[in-house]
Tab-separated table of C-alpha atoms and ligand atoms in Angstrom:
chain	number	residue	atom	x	y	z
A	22	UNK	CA	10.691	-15.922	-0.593
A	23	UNK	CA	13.753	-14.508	-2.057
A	24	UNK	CA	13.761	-10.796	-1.896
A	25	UNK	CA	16.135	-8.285	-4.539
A	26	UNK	CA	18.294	-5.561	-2.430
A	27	UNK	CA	15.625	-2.620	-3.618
A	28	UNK	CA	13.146	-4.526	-1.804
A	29	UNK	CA	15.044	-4.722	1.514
A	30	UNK	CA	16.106	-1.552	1.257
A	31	UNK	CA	12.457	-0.568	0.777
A	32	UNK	CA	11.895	-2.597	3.933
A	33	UNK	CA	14.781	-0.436	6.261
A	34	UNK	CA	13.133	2.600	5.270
A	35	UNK	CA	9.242	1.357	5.845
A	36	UNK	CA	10.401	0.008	9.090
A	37	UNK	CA	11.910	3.217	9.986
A	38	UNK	CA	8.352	5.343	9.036
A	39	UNK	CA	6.524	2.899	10.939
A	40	UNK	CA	8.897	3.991	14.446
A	41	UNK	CA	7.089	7.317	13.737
A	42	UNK	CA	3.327	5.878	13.685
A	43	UNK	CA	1.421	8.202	15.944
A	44	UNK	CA	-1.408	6.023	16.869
A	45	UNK	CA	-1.815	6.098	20.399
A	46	UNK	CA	-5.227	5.019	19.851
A	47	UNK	CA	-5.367	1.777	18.179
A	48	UNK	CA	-1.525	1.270	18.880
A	49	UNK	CA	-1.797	-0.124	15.346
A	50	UNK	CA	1.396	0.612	13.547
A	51	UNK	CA	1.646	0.896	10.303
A	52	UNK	CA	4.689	1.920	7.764
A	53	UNK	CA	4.654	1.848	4.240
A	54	UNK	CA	7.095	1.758	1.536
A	55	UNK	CA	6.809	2.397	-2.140
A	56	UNK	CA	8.500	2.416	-5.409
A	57	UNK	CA	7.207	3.897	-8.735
A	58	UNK	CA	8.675	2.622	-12.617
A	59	UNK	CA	11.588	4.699	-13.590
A	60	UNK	CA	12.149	6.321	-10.316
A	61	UNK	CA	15.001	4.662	-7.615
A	62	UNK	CA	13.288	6.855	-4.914
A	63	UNK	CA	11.539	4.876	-2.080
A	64	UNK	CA	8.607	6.811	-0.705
A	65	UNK	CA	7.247	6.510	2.797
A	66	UNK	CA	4.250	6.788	4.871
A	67	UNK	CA	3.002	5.865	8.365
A	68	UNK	CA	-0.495	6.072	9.733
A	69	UNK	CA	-1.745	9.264	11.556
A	70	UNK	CA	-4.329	9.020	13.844
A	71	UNK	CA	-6.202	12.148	15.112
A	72	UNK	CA	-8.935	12.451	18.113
A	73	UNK	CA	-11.577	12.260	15.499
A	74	UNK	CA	-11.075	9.004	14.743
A	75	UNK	CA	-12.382	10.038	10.882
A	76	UNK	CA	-9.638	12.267	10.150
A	77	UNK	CA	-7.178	8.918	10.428
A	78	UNK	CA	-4.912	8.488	7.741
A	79	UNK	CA	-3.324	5.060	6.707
A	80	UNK	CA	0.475	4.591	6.407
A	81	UNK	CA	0.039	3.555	2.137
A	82	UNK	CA	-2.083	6.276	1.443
A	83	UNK	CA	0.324	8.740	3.311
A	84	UNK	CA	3.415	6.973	0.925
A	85	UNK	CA	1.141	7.331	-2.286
A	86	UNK	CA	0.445	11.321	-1.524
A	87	UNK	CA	3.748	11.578	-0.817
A	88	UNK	CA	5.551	9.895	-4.042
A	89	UNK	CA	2.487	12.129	-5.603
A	90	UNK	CA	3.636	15.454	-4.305
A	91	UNK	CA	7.167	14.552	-5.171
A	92	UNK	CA	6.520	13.221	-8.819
A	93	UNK	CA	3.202	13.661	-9.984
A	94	UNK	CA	0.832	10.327	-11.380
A	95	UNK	CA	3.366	7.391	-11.706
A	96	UNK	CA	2.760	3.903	-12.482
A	97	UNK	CA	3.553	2.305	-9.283
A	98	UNK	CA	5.848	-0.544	-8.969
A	99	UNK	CA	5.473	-2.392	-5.831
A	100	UNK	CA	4.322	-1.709	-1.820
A	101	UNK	CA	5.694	-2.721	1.402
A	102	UNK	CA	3.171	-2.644	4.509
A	103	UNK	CA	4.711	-3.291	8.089
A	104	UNK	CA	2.445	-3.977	10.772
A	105	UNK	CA	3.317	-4.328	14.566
A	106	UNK	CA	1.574	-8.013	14.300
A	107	UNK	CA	2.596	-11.224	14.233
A	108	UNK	CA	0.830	-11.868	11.171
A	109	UNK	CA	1.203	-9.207	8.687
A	110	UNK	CA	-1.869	-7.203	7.650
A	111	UNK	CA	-2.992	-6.552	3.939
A	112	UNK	CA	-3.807	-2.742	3.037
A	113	UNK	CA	-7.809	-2.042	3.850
A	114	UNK	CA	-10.364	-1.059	1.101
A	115	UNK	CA	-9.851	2.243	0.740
A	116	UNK	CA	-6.213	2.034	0.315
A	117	UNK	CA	-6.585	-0.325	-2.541
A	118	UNK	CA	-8.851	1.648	-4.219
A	119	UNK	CA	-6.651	4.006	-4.077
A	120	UNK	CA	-3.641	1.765	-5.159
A	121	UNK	CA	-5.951	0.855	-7.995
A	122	UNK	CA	-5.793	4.360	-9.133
A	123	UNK	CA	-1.832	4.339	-9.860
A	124	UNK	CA	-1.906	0.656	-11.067
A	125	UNK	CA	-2.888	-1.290	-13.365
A	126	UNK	CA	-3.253	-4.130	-11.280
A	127	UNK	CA	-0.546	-6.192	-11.334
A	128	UNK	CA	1.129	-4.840	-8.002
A	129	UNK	CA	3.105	-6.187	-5.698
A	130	UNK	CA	2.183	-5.901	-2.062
A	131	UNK	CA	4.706	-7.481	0.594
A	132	UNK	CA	3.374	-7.924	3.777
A	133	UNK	CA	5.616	-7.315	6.803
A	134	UNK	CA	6.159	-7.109	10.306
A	135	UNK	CA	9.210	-6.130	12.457
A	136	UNK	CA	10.807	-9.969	11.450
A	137	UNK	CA	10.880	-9.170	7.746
A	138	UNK	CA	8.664	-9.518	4.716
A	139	UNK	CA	6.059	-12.768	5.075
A	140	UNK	CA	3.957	-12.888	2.285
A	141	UNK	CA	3.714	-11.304	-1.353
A	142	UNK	CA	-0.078	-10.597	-2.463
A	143	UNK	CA	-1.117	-8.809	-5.673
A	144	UNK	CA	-3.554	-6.254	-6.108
A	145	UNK	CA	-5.847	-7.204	-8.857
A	146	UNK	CA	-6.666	-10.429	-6.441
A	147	UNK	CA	-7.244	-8.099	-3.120
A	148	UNK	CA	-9.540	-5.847	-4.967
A	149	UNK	CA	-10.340	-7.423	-8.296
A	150	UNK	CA	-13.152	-4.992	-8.908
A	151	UNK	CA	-12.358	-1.164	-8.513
A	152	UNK	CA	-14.970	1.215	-8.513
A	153	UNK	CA	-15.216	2.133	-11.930
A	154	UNK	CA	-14.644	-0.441	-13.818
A	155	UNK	CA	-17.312	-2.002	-15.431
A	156	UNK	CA	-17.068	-6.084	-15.802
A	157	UNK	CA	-17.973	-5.969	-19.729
A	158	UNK	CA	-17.857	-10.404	-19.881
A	159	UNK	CA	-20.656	-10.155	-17.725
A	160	UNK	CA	-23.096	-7.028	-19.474
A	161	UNK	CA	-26.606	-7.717	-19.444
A	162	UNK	CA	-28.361	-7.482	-23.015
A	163	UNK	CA	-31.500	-5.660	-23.166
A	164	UNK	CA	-33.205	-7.272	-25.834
B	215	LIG	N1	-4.305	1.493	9.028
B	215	LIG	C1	-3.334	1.677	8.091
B	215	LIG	O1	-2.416	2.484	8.281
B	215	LIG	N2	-3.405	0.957	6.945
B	215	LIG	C2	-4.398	0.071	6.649
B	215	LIG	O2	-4.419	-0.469	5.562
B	215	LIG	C3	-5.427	-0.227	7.646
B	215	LIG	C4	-5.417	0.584	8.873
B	215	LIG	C5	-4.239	2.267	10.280
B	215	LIG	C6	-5.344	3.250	10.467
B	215	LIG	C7	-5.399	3.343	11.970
B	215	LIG	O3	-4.426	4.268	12.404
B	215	LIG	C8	-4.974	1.975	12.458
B	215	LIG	O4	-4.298	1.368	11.364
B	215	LIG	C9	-6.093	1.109	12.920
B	215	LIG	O5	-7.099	1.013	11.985
């Protein structure tokens, strides 16, 4: 995969969120790194863990809140994820309903670990089906 100089950029600074991870109970770490259209800021998150393991938050919804604060509802333009794995991780359910929620669909999601970015996934084919939206080529007629 050839990657543009935004992305690695993007990369630098989701690498550098993930060294602040405070998960010292899953030792999971996670950084994230967004862009939205029109904007050159990159936006970061990591995961926070807490005692109560509920109150957890993941490293992409902590860059979404954060790009949110900072500019209000954008269209976003693509994610970085960085997991401490040897195979990079893709974002879990509840972060991509909540991607779903500031695109379209269409998004880019590179998956990374501390080598680089591995793999490019979209979001319409990790979560085709947001909650919400209603498949109307498949509505059942009530005669
Ligand atoms: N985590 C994320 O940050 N992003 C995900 O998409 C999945 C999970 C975090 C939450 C928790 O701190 C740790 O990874 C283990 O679940």
């Amino acid at each position: 995969m050839i990657l543009n100089e935004t992305i690695i950029e993007a990369y630098e600074k989701g690498l550098k969120a993930q060294s602040y991870s405070y998960s010292p109970y899953s030792n999971f770490k996670v950084g994230a790194a967004l862009k939205v259209k029109g904007h050159d800021e990159i936006f970061v998150g990591c995961n926070v863990e807490n005692a109560s393991y509920g109150a957890t938050i993941c490293a992409e919804r902590n860059a979404v809140w954060s790009s949110v604060a900072k500019l209000g509802k954008q269209e976003l333009e693509f994610l970085i994820v960085i997991t401490n794995t040897a195979d990079p991780s893709i974002p879990c359910a509840l972060c991509l309903q909540v991607l779903s929620e500031f695109n379209d669909g269409d998004l880019p999601i590179y998956l990374a670990n501390q080598d680089g970015v591995k793999n490019l996934v979209y979001l319409n084919e990790l979560l085709p089906r947001p909650f919400s939206s209603i498949p109307k080529e498949r509505e059942v007629k009530n005669e």
